[in-house]
N, CA and C of each residue as an Amber inpcrd file, in Angstrom:
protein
   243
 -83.7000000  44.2140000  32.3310000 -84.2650000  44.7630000  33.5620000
 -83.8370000  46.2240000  33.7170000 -84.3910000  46.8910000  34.0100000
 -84.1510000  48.3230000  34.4690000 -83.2630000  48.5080000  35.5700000
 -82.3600000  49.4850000  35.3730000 -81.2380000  49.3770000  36.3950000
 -81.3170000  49.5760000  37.9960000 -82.1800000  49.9170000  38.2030000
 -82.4360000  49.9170000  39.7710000 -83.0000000  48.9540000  39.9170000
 -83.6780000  47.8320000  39.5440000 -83.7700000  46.2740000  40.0240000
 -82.8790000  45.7010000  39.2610000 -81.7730000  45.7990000  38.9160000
 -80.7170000  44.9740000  38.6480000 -80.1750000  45.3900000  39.6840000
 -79.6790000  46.6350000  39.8930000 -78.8320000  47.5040000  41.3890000
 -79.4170000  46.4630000  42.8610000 -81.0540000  46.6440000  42.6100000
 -81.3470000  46.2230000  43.7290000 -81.3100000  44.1900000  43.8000000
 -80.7570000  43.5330000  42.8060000 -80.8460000  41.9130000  42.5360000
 -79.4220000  42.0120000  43.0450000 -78.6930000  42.5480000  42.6030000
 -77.4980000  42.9650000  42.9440000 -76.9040000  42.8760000  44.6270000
 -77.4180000  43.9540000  44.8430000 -77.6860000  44.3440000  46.4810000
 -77.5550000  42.8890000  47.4230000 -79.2560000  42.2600000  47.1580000
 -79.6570000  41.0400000  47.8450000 -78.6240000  39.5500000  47.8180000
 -78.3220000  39.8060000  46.1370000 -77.4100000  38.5290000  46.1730000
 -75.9060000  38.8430000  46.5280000 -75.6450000  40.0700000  47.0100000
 -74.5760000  40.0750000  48.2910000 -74.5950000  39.9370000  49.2470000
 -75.7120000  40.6440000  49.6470000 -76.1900000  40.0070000  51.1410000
 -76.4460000  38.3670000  51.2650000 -76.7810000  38.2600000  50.6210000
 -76.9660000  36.2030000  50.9520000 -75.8260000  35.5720000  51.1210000
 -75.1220000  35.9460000  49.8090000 -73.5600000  35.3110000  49.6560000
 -73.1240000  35.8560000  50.9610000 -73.1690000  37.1940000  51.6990000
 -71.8470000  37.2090000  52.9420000 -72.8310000  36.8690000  54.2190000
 -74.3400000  36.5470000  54.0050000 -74.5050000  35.7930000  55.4850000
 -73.9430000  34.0740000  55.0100000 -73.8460000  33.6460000  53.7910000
 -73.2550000  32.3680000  53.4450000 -71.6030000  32.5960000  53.9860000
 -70.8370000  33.0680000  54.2110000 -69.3320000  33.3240000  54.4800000
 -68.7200000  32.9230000  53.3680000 -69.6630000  33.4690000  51.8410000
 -68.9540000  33.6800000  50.3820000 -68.5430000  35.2660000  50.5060000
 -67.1480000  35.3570000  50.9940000 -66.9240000  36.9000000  51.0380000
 -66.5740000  37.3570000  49.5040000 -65.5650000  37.0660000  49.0470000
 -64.8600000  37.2060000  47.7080000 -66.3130000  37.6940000  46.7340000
 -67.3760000  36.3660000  46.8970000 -68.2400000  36.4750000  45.7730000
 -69.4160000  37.7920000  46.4950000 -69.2220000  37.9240000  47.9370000
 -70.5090000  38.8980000  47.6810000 -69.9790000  40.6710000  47.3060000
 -68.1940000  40.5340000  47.9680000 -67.3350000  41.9600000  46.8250000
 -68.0530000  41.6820000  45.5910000 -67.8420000  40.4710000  45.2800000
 -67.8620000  40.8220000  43.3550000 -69.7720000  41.1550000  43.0740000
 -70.1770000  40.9630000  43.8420000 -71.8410000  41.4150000  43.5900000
 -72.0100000  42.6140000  44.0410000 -71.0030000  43.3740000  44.9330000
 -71.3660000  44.6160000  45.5870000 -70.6920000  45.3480000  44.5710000
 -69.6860000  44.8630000  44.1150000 -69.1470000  45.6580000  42.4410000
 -69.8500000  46.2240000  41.6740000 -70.7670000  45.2530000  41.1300000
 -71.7010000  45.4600000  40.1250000 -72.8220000  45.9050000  40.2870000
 -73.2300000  46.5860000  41.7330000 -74.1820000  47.6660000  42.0600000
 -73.6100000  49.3060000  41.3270000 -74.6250000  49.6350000  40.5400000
 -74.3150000  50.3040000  39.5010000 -74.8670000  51.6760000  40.8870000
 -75.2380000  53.0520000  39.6190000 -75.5380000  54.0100000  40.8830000
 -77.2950000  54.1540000  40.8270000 -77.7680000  53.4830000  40.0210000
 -79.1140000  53.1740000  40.0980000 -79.7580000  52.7380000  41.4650000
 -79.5860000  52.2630000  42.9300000 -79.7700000  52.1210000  43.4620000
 -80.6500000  52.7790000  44.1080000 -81.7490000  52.4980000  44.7380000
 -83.0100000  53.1300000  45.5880000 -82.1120000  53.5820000  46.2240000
 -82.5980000  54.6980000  46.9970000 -82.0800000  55.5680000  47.9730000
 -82.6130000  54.5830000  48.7840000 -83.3790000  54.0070000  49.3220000
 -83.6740000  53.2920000  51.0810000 -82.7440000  52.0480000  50.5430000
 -82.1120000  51.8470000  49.8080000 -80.9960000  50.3390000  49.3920000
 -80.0540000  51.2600000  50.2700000 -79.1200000  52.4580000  49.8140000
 -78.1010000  53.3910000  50.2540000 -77.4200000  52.8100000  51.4990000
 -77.9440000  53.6320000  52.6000000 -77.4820000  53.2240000  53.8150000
 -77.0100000  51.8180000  54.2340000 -78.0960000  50.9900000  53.6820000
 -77.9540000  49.5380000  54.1000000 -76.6920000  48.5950000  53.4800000
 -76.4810000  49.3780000  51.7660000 -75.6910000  49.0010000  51.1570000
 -73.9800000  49.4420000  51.6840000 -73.7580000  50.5090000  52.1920000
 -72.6230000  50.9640000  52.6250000 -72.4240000  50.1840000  53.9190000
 -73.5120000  49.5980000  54.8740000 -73.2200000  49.0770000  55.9110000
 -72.6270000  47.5200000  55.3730000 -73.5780000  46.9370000  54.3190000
 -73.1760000  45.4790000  54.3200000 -71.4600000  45.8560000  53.2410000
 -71.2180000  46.7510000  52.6660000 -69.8840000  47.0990000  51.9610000
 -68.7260000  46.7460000  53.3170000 -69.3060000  47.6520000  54.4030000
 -68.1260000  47.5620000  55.2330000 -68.1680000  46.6470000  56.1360000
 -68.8890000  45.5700000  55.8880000 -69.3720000  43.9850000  56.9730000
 -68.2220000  43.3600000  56.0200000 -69.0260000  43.6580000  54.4280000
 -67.5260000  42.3150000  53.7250000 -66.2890000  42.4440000  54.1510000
 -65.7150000  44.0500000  54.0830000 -64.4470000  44.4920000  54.2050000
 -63.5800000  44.2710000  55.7560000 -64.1170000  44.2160000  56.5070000
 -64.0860000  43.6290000  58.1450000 -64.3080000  42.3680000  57.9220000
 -65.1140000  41.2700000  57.5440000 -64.8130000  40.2850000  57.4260000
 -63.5790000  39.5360000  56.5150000 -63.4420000  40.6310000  55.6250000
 -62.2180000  40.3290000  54.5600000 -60.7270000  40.8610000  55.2600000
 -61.0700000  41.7180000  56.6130000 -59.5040000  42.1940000  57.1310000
 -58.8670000  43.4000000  56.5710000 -59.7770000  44.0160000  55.9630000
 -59.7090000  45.5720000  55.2350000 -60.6360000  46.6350000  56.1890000
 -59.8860000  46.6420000  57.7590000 -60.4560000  47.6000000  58.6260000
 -60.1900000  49.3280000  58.2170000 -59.2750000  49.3940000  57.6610000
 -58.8420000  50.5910000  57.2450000 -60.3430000  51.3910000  56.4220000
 -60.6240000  50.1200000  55.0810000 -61.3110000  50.5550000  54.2120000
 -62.8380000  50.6120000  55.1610000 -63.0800000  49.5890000  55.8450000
 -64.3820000  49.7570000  56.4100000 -64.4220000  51.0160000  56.6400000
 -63.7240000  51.7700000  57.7550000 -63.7110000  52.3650000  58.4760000
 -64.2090000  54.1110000  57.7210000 -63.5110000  53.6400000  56.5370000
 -63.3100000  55.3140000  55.7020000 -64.9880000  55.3150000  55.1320000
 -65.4180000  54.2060000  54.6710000 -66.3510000  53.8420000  54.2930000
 -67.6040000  54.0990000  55.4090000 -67.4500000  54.0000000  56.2020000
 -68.6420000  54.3240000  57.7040000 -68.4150000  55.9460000  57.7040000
 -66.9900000  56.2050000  57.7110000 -67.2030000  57.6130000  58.2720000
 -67.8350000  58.4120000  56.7670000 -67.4990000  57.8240000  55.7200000
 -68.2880000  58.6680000  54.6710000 -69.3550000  58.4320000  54.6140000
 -70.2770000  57.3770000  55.1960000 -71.8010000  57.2390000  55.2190000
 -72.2800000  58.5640000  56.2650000 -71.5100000  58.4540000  57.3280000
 -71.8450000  58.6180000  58.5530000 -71.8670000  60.6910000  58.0100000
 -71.5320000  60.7270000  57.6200000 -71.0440000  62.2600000  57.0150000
 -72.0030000  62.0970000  55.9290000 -72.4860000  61.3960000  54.7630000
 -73.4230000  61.5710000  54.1530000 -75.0770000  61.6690000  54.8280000
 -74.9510000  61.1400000  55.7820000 -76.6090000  61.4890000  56.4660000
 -76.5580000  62.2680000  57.7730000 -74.9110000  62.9150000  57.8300000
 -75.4340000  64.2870000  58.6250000 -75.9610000  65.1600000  57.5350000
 -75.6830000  65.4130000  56.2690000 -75.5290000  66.5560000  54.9290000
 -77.0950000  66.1540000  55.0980000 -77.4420000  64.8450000  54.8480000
 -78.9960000  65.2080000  54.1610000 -79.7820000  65.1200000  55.3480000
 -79.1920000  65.2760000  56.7940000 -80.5200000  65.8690000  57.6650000
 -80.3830000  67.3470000  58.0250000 -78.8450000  67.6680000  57.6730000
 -79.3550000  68.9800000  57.3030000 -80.1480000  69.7210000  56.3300000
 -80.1390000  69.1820000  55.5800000 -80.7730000  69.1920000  54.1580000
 -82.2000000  69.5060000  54.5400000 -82.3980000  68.1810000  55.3820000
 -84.0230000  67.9500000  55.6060000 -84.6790000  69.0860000  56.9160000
 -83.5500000  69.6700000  57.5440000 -84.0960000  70.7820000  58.5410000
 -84.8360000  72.0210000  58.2070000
């Protein structure tokens, strides 16, 4: 498969596993999201990163993780001005 639908098989079967409350296994699927990823995956993917990590009790990491999203789409609406 071409790496952005593996990125993106990837993606989905983390999301399933952590609405299942398989936390451990949907880290290990968010691992193996390579950097092939659609840009409209992006955002969504950093949000469900820091859902596992808050559900896993790694508020620290969520947290660094939001504010670097949150700082990556001020850059690209400046970008886009």
């Amino acid at each position: 498969a071409r790496p952005s639908v593996r990125d993106r098989a990837w993606y989905y079967l983390a999301k399933i596993r952590y609405q299942r409350g398989r936390l451990a296994q949907a880290q290990a699927a968010l691992e193996r999201i390579g950097s092939e990823l659609p840009v409209e995956f992006r955002e969504d993917h950093a949000l469900l990163r820091s859902q596992v990590l808050m559900a896993r009790g790694q508020y620290a990491q969520a947290a660094a993780l939001l504010r670097a999203q949150v700082e990556a789409s001020r850059a690209q609406a400046r970008r886009n001005d």
